[in-house]
């Protein structure tokens, strides 16, 4: 749809209560986009600009005046100007006295200035009521109708009435205001659009590190070793075999790492005999990104499923099966069915299927739209009880995969155990410690501690 000024008209022109004029300082990208949106929602808009000449980019129905003239026409003034130019507002302090100034600005770096832009604005124009809003919405999102962008607008400010006026305007634009409290929250709101997946950094870096380690580990065992000792070229294993070894290993380790911090936390609380002392920073941060760790683990588990599905059509696998058949035919001898192997293989597959099913269930319940619809107890049941069950199933799946060769000395190459054996270390540790922690002699005091009991109360009555 053409968003030119000529096409912009009020979508709600006949609202029973006439909308108050809104003033926008600055005719840049954001000022114009917001102006279009306000006019569409039935607000008269007046721009305050250094140049009063209108251009075709400015909405047709909007007036363009000097800053002083425009400010006099509205109770709400949106400052769509970069922070470094705010000085021009000082001479206008008298005109802006008692007005609601909406700071929408962002910075280039997190915590770029000692105070937030909104607090700086409040210092420059002390008589105005400053409200922070709109900085998390992009000009593009406003222009594209916010259909495919976040509709949430974080709002904060010290004056309740001013904040309410801004929140009403936000609502009238079809957006969702989220009250974040006083102007002290402005710094956090300004940092918000500058963050780049903060909770995903640790899971991603950890995954990359583990991928690199296990890739070289498998390369040494599965490609270099046969080349050196048997002069066989298995380099094609890199494409599917090694990848399909790394994916389940990462899925299992990352899933175990979702539950490991909880185990650490329980041990620390038991040791300290209180829950009223902060955990170390590293543990706090680790606990906060458990959901992301779990989702990355689920992604690797899904890749493992896909890679496993293509195994029967691999040329190497088809060659191995046909050569076995040919060798049986040449020897005129059919190998009998090994029931133990059949059991192991079926159990391994069944455990994998059940584990993956629960894994997906955990992933689904972590989605906000689902978790918002379950109560705390239900959420805890799924994430903790079913989560541990998933870990048990996936660990058992890996152990049974080893089958008869699990821990057998012949499976070591250059004294290196199979990669899947390494992947079992963390999950087994988590499960064993968790098993110990559910013994009543530990579980009871832990439950009491979590309910507020202290072994040595800090503040006695
Ligand atoms: P922009 O396109 O560069 O426009 C800024 C406007 O400020 C200019 O068009 C100009 O308007 C005015 N201006 C420039 N220098 C000035 C000076 N020395 N004194 C007075 N006014 C001056 O910037 P923008 O993208 O619209 O961003 C404006 C504000 O919105 C910024 O604080 C930005 O952080 C924030 N923001 C932008 C977006 C976005 O998607 N663009 C999203 C969220 C928040 P006149 O020529 O009319 O005076």
PDB file of C-alpha atoms in Angstrom, residues 159-371:
ATOM      1  CA  UNK A 159       3.655  12.018  36.706  1.00  0.00           C
ATOM      2  CA  UNK A 160       0.745   9.545  36.799  1.00  0.00           C
ATOM      3  CA  UNK A 161      -1.641  11.779  34.868  1.00  0.00           C
ATOM      4  CA  UNK A 162       0.897  12.452  32.116  1.00  0.00           C
ATOM      5  CA  UNK A 163       1.731   8.753  31.880  1.00  0.00           C
ATOM      6  CA  UNK A 164      -1.970   7.924  31.619  1.00  0.00           C
ATOM      7  CA  UNK A 165      -2.419  10.429  28.768  1.00  0.00           C
ATOM      8  CA  UNK A 166       0.464   8.851  26.856  1.00  0.00           C
ATOM      9  CA  UNK A 167      -0.823   5.323  27.523  1.00  0.00           C
ATOM     10  CA  UNK A 168      -4.259   6.331  26.193  1.00  0.00           C
ATOM     11  CA  UNK A 169      -2.633   7.646  23.022  1.00  0.00           C
ATOM     12  CA  UNK A 170      -0.613   4.428  22.659  1.00  0.00           C
ATOM     13  CA  UNK A 171      -3.812   2.389  23.011  1.00  0.00           C
ATOM     14  CA  UNK A 172      -5.618   4.564  20.449  1.00  0.00           C
ATOM     15  CA  UNK A 173      -2.866   3.704  17.946  1.00  0.00           C
ATOM     16  CA  UNK A 174      -3.667   0.001  18.329  1.00  0.00           C
ATOM     17  CA  UNK A 175      -0.537  -0.662  20.403  1.00  0.00           C
ATOM     18  CA  UNK A 176      -0.219  -2.140  23.884  1.00  0.00           C
ATOM     19  CA  UNK A 177       1.205   0.127  26.598  1.00  0.00           C
ATOM     20  CA  UNK A 178       3.175  -1.582  29.377  1.00  0.00           C
ATOM     21  CA  UNK A 179       3.589   0.599  32.467  1.00  0.00           C
ATOM     22  CA  UNK A 180       7.182   0.210  33.684  1.00  0.00           C
ATOM     23  CA  UNK A 181       6.886   2.589  36.645  1.00  0.00           C
ATOM     24  CA  UNK A 182       8.801   5.801  37.337  1.00  0.00           C
ATOM     25  CA  UNK A 183      11.303   7.596  35.109  1.00  0.00           C
ATOM     26  CA  UNK A 184      14.055   5.612  36.837  1.00  0.00           C
ATOM     27  CA  UNK A 185      13.088   2.727  34.538  1.00  0.00           C
ATOM     28  CA  UNK A 186      13.961   4.820  31.454  1.00  0.00           C
ATOM     29  CA  UNK A 187      17.600   3.650  31.305  1.00  0.00           C
ATOM     30  CA  UNK A 188      16.512   0.016  31.194  1.00  0.00           C
ATOM     31  CA  UNK A 189      13.873   0.768  28.542  1.00  0.00           C
ATOM     32  CA  UNK A 190      16.490   2.627  26.472  1.00  0.00           C
ATOM     33  CA  UNK A 191      18.897  -0.303  26.723  1.00  0.00           C
ATOM     34  CA  UNK A 192      16.220  -2.775  25.669  1.00  0.00           C
ATOM     35  CA  UNK A 193      16.357  -2.195  21.858  1.00  0.00           C
ATOM     36  CA  UNK A 194      20.168  -2.374  21.961  1.00  0.00           C
ATOM     37  CA  UNK A 195      20.309  -5.867  23.341  1.00  0.00           C
ATOM     38  CA  UNK A 196      21.131  -8.670  20.938  1.00  0.00           C
ATOM     39  CA  UNK A 197      19.571 -11.906  22.191  1.00  0.00           C
ATOM     40  CA  UNK A 198      21.219 -11.534  25.640  1.00  0.00           C
ATOM     41  CA  UNK A 199      19.863 -14.827  26.961  1.00  0.00           C
ATOM     42  CA  UNK A 200      21.021 -16.724  23.880  1.00  0.00           C
ATOM     43  CA  UNK A 201      24.682 -15.709  24.049  1.00  0.00           C
ATOM     44  CA  UNK A 202      25.790 -18.345  26.580  1.00  0.00           C
ATOM     45  CA  UNK A 203      23.840 -21.277  24.995  1.00  0.00           C
ATOM     46  CA  UNK A 204      25.117 -20.337  21.527  1.00  0.00           C
ATOM     47  CA  UNK A 205      28.770 -19.943  22.556  1.00  0.00           C
ATOM     48  CA  UNK A 206      28.621 -23.135  24.584  1.00  0.00           C
ATOM     49  CA  UNK A 207      27.088 -25.020  21.645  1.00  0.00           C
ATOM     50  CA  UNK A 208      29.758 -23.716  19.267  1.00  0.00           C
ATOM     51  CA  UNK A 209      32.495 -24.778  21.696  1.00  0.00           C
ATOM     52  CA  UNK A 210      30.984 -28.247  22.117  1.00  0.00           C
ATOM     53  CA  UNK A 211      30.447 -28.640  18.351  1.00  0.00           C
ATOM     54  CA  UNK A 212      34.109 -27.795  17.692  1.00  0.00           C
ATOM     55  CA  UNK A 213      35.337 -30.183  20.401  1.00  0.00           C
ATOM     56  CA  UNK A 214      33.163 -33.140  19.365  1.00  0.00           C
ATOM     57  CA  UNK A 215      33.761 -32.559  15.663  1.00  0.00           C
ATOM     58  CA  UNK A 216      37.531 -32.902  16.069  1.00  0.00           C
ATOM     59  CA  UNK A 217      37.091 -35.746  18.538  1.00  0.00           C
ATOM     60  CA  UNK A 218      34.917 -37.735  16.085  1.00  0.00           C
ATOM     61  CA  UNK A 219      37.192 -36.783  13.186  1.00  0.00           C
ATOM     62  CA  UNK A 220      40.181 -38.288  14.990  1.00  0.00           C
ATOM     63  CA  UNK A 221      38.329 -41.485  16.003  1.00  0.00           C
ATOM     64  CA  UNK A 222      36.180 -42.109  12.930  1.00  0.00           C
ATOM     65  CA  UNK A 223      38.184 -40.716  10.005  1.00  0.00           C
ATOM     66  CA  UNK A 224      41.860 -40.290  10.894  1.00  0.00           C
ATOM     67  CA  UNK A 225      42.212 -43.520  12.923  1.00  0.00           C
ATOM     68  CA  UNK A 226      40.845 -45.868  10.163  1.00  0.00           C
ATOM     69  CA  UNK A 227      42.961 -43.992   7.612  1.00  0.00           C
ATOM     70  CA  UNK A 228      46.148 -44.487   9.641  1.00  0.00           C
ATOM     71  CA  UNK A 229      45.541 -48.103  10.722  1.00  0.00           C
ATOM     72  CA  UNK A 230      43.445 -49.561   7.902  1.00  0.00           C
ATOM     73  CA  UNK A 231      44.216 -47.120   5.065  1.00  0.00           C
ATOM     74  CA  UNK A 232      40.465 -46.581   4.583  1.00  0.00           C
ATOM     75  CA  UNK A 233      39.060 -43.261   3.448  1.00  0.00           C
ATOM     76  CA  UNK A 234      36.006 -42.498   5.547  1.00  0.00           C
ATOM     77  CA  UNK A 235      36.192 -38.723   5.051  1.00  0.00           C
ATOM     78  CA  UNK A 236      32.591 -38.740   3.729  1.00  0.00           C
ATOM     79  CA  UNK A 237      31.527 -39.506   7.343  1.00  0.00           C
ATOM     80  CA  UNK A 238      31.857 -35.756   7.957  1.00  0.00           C
ATOM     81  CA  UNK A 239      28.637 -35.011   6.037  1.00  0.00           C
ATOM     82  CA  UNK A 240      26.174 -37.243   7.889  1.00  0.00           C
ATOM     83  CA  UNK A 241      27.748 -39.762  10.288  1.00  0.00           C
ATOM     84  CA  UNK A 242      29.761 -37.291  12.340  1.00  0.00           C
ATOM     85  CA  UNK A 243      27.055 -34.622  12.242  1.00  0.00           C
ATOM     86  CA  UNK A 244      24.494 -37.171  13.367  1.00  0.00           C
ATOM     87  CA  UNK A 245      26.813 -38.096  16.214  1.00  0.00           C
ATOM     88  CA  UNK A 246      27.362 -34.509  17.326  1.00  0.00           C
ATOM     89  CA  UNK A 247      23.649 -33.538  17.275  1.00  0.00           C
ATOM     90  CA  UNK A 248      22.410 -36.105  19.842  1.00  0.00           C
ATOM     91  CA  UNK A 249      25.505 -35.557  21.980  1.00  0.00           C
ATOM     92  CA  UNK A 250      24.820 -31.814  22.137  1.00  0.00           C
ATOM     93  CA  UNK A 251      21.100 -32.358  22.707  1.00  0.00           C
ATOM     94  CA  UNK A 252      21.831 -34.612  25.679  1.00  0.00           C
ATOM     95  CA  UNK A 253      24.584 -32.475  27.222  1.00  0.00           C
ATOM     96  CA  UNK A 254      22.597 -29.232  26.843  1.00  0.00           C
ATOM     97  CA  UNK A 255      19.475 -30.869  28.290  1.00  0.00           C
ATOM     98  CA  UNK A 256      21.524 -32.012  31.289  1.00  0.00           C
ATOM     99  CA  UNK A 257      22.929 -28.484  31.614  1.00  0.00           C
ATOM    100  CA  UNK A 258      19.335 -27.223  31.961  1.00  0.00           C
ATOM    101  CA  UNK A 259      18.998 -29.255  35.167  1.00  0.00           C
ATOM    102  CA  UNK A 260      22.565 -28.993  36.503  1.00  0.00           C
ATOM    103  CA  UNK A 261      22.210 -25.437  37.931  1.00  0.00           C
ATOM    104  CA  UNK A 262      19.111 -26.550  39.870  1.00  0.00           C
ATOM    105  CA  UNK A 263      21.178 -29.329  41.413  1.00  0.00           C
ATOM    106  CA  UNK A 264      23.979 -26.864  42.278  1.00  0.00           C
ATOM    107  CA  UNK A 265      21.423 -24.481  43.789  1.00  0.00           C
ATOM    108  CA  UNK A 266      19.995 -27.267  45.985  1.00  0.00           C
ATOM    109  CA  UNK A 267      23.475 -28.253  47.205  1.00  0.00           C
ATOM    110  CA  UNK A 268      24.368 -24.610  47.967  1.00  0.00           C
ATOM    111  CA  UNK A 269      21.100 -24.064  49.865  1.00  0.00           C
ATOM    112  CA  UNK A 270      21.585 -27.256  51.865  1.00  0.00           C
ATOM    113  CA  UNK A 271      25.172 -26.290  52.684  1.00  0.00           C
ATOM    114  CA  UNK A 272      24.270 -22.748  53.711  1.00  0.00           C
ATOM    115  CA  UNK A 273      21.066 -23.800  55.485  1.00  0.00           C
ATOM    116  CA  UNK A 274      19.200 -20.796  54.063  1.00  0.00           C
ATOM    117  CA  UNK A 275      17.728 -19.528  50.828  1.00  0.00           C
ATOM    118  CA  UNK A 276      18.235 -15.891  51.829  1.00  0.00           C
ATOM    119  CA  UNK A 277      21.778 -15.591  50.496  1.00  0.00           C
ATOM    120  CA  UNK A 278      22.389 -14.805  46.864  1.00  0.00           C
ATOM    121  CA  UNK A 279      23.764 -17.456  44.565  1.00  0.00           C
ATOM    122  CA  UNK A 280      27.072 -16.713  42.852  1.00  0.00           C
ATOM    123  CA  UNK A 281      26.613 -14.534  39.745  1.00  0.00           C
ATOM    124  CA  UNK A 282      27.585 -17.317  37.329  1.00  0.00           C
ATOM    125  CA  UNK A 283      24.855 -19.556  38.765  1.00  0.00           C
ATOM    126  CA  UNK A 284      22.242 -16.781  38.599  1.00  0.00           C
ATOM    127  CA  UNK A 285      23.086 -16.135  34.940  1.00  0.00           C
ATOM    128  CA  UNK A 286      23.091 -19.850  34.145  1.00  0.00           C
ATOM    129  CA  UNK A 287      19.646 -20.290  35.761  1.00  0.00           C
ATOM    130  CA  UNK A 288      18.268 -17.390  33.726  1.00  0.00           C
ATOM    131  CA  UNK A 289      19.171 -18.949  30.382  1.00  0.00           C
ATOM    132  CA  UNK A 290      17.887 -22.472  31.088  1.00  0.00           C
ATOM    133  CA  UNK A 291      14.951 -22.036  28.705  1.00  0.00           C
ATOM    134  CA  UNK A 292      17.289 -21.027  25.872  1.00  0.00           C
ATOM    135  CA  UNK A 293      19.623 -23.948  26.654  1.00  0.00           C
ATOM    136  CA  UNK A 294      16.632 -26.290  26.476  1.00  0.00           C
ATOM    137  CA  UNK A 295      15.462 -24.851  23.153  1.00  0.00           C
ATOM    138  CA  UNK A 296      18.933 -25.180  21.602  1.00  0.00           C
ATOM    139  CA  UNK A 297      19.019 -28.769  22.899  1.00  0.00           C
ATOM    140  CA  UNK A 298      15.628 -29.391  21.253  1.00  0.00           C
ATOM    141  CA  UNK A 299      16.943 -27.991  17.958  1.00  0.00           C
ATOM    142  CA  UNK A 300      19.865 -30.479  18.042  1.00  0.00           C
ATOM    143  CA  UNK A 301      17.502 -33.333  18.963  1.00  0.00           C
ATOM    144  CA  UNK A 302      15.267 -32.428  15.983  1.00  0.00           C
ATOM    145  CA  UNK A 303      18.288 -32.395  13.664  1.00  0.00           C
ATOM    146  CA  UNK A 304      19.271 -35.824  15.008  1.00  0.00           C
ATOM    147  CA  UNK A 305      15.791 -37.128  14.120  1.00  0.00           C
ATOM    148  CA  UNK A 306      16.064 -35.756  10.576  1.00  0.00           C
ATOM    149  CA  UNK A 307      19.578 -37.135  10.051  1.00  0.00           C
ATOM    150  CA  UNK A 308      18.468 -40.522  11.388  1.00  0.00           C
ATOM    151  CA  UNK A 309      15.574 -40.666   8.919  1.00  0.00           C
ATOM    152  CA  UNK A 310      17.933 -40.510   5.943  1.00  0.00           C
ATOM    153  CA  UNK A 311      20.208 -43.327   7.149  1.00  0.00           C
ATOM    154  CA  UNK A 312      18.506 -46.070   5.051  1.00  0.00           C
ATOM    155  CA  UNK A 313      19.003 -44.127   1.789  1.00  0.00           C
ATOM    156  CA  UNK A 314      22.702 -43.467   2.365  1.00  0.00           C
ATOM    157  CA  UNK A 315      24.931 -45.055  -0.268  1.00  0.00           C
ATOM    158  CA  UNK A 316      27.377 -46.387   2.377  1.00  0.00           C
ATOM    159  CA  UNK A 317      24.554 -48.041   4.363  1.00  0.00           C
ATOM    160  CA  UNK A 318      22.987 -49.588   1.245  1.00  0.00           C
ATOM    161  CA  UNK A 319      26.422 -50.873   0.160  1.00  0.00           C
ATOM    162  CA  UNK A 320      27.062 -52.418   3.610  1.00  0.00           C
ATOM    163  CA  UNK A 321      23.673 -54.183   3.667  1.00  0.00           C
ATOM    164  CA  UNK A 322      24.008 -55.541   0.130  1.00  0.00           C
ATOM    165  CA  UNK A 323      27.583 -56.729   0.747  1.00  0.00           C
ATOM    166  CA  UNK A 324      26.412 -58.571   3.877  1.00  0.00           C
ATOM    167  CA  UNK A 325      23.670 -60.253   1.836  1.00  0.00           C
ATOM    168  CA  UNK A 326      26.113 -61.148  -0.944  1.00  0.00           C
ATOM    169  CA  UNK A 327      28.624 -62.565   1.540  1.00  0.00           C
ATOM    170  CA  UNK A 328      25.875 -64.696   3.149  1.00  0.00           C
ATOM    171  CA  UNK A 329      24.831 -65.919  -0.300  1.00  0.00           C
ATOM    172  CA  UNK A 330      28.423 -66.738  -1.295  1.00  0.00           C
ATOM    173  CA  UNK A 331      29.009 -68.641   1.944  1.00  0.00           C
ATOM    174  CA  UNK A 332      25.589 -70.246   1.568  1.00  0.00           C
ATOM    175  CA  UNK A 333      24.962 -69.431   5.205  1.00  0.00           C
ATOM    176  CA  UNK A 334      22.181 -67.278   6.696  1.00  0.00           C
ATOM    177  CA  UNK A 335      23.038 -65.560   9.921  1.00  0.00           C
ATOM    178  CA  UNK A 336      20.437 -66.331  12.584  1.00  0.00           C
ATOM    179  CA  UNK A 337      18.491 -63.479  14.161  1.00  0.00           C
ATOM    180  CA  UNK A 338      20.296 -62.219  17.263  1.00  0.00           C
ATOM    181  CA  UNK A 339      17.395 -61.627  19.676  1.00  0.00           C
ATOM    182  CA  UNK A 340      19.580 -59.767  22.161  1.00  0.00           C
ATOM    183  CA  UNK A 341      20.618 -57.337  19.458  1.00  0.00           C
ATOM    184  CA  UNK A 342      17.030 -57.005  18.250  1.00  0.00           C
ATOM    185  CA  UNK A 343      15.939 -56.180  21.802  1.00  0.00           C
ATOM    186  CA  UNK A 344      18.708 -53.651  22.245  1.00  0.00           C
ATOM    187  CA  UNK A 345      17.998 -51.986  18.923  1.00  0.00           C
ATOM    188  CA  UNK A 346      14.224 -51.795  19.492  1.00  0.00           C
ATOM    189  CA  UNK A 347      14.638 -50.541  23.069  1.00  0.00           C
ATOM    190  CA  UNK A 348      17.141 -47.932  21.906  1.00  0.00           C
ATOM    191  CA  UNK A 349      14.729 -46.683  19.242  1.00  0.00           C
ATOM    192  CA  UNK A 350      11.714 -46.749  21.575  1.00  0.00           C
ATOM    193  CA  UNK A 351      13.586 -44.770  24.255  1.00  0.00           C
ATOM    194  CA  UNK A 352      14.671 -42.256  21.628  1.00  0.00           C
ATOM    195  CA  UNK A 353      11.137 -41.797  20.300  1.00  0.00           C
ATOM    196  CA  UNK A 354       9.649 -41.351  23.788  1.00  0.00           C
ATOM    197  CA  UNK A 355      12.487 -39.037  24.835  1.00  0.00           C
ATOM    198  CA  UNK A 356      12.032 -36.882  21.735  1.00  0.00           C
ATOM    199  CA  UNK A 357       8.262 -36.739  22.242  1.00  0.00           C
ATOM    200  CA  UNK A 358       8.715 -35.402  25.802  1.00  0.00           C
ATOM    201  CA  UNK A 359      11.470 -33.073  24.578  1.00  0.00           C
ATOM    202  CA  UNK A 360       9.025 -31.513  22.095  1.00  0.00           C
ATOM    203  CA  UNK A 361       6.399 -31.260  24.843  1.00  0.00           C
ATOM    204  CA  UNK A 362       8.887 -29.367  27.027  1.00  0.00           C
ATOM    205  CA  UNK A 363       9.661 -27.029  24.132  1.00  0.00           C
ATOM    206  CA  UNK A 364       5.973 -26.352  23.488  1.00  0.00           C
ATOM    207  CA  UNK A 365       5.215 -25.595  27.140  1.00  0.00           C
ATOM    208  CA  UNK A 366       8.063 -23.090  27.245  1.00  0.00           C
ATOM    209  CA  UNK A 367       6.345 -20.959  24.561  1.00  0.00           C
ATOM    210  CA  UNK A 368       4.829 -17.850  26.207  1.00  0.00           C
ATOM    211  CA  UNK A 369       1.406 -18.478  24.607  1.00  0.00           C
ATOM    212  CA  UNK A 370       1.295 -21.923  26.276  1.00  0.00           C
ATOM    213  CA  UNK A 371       3.056 -21.140  29.563  1.00  0.00           C
TER     214      UNK A 371
END
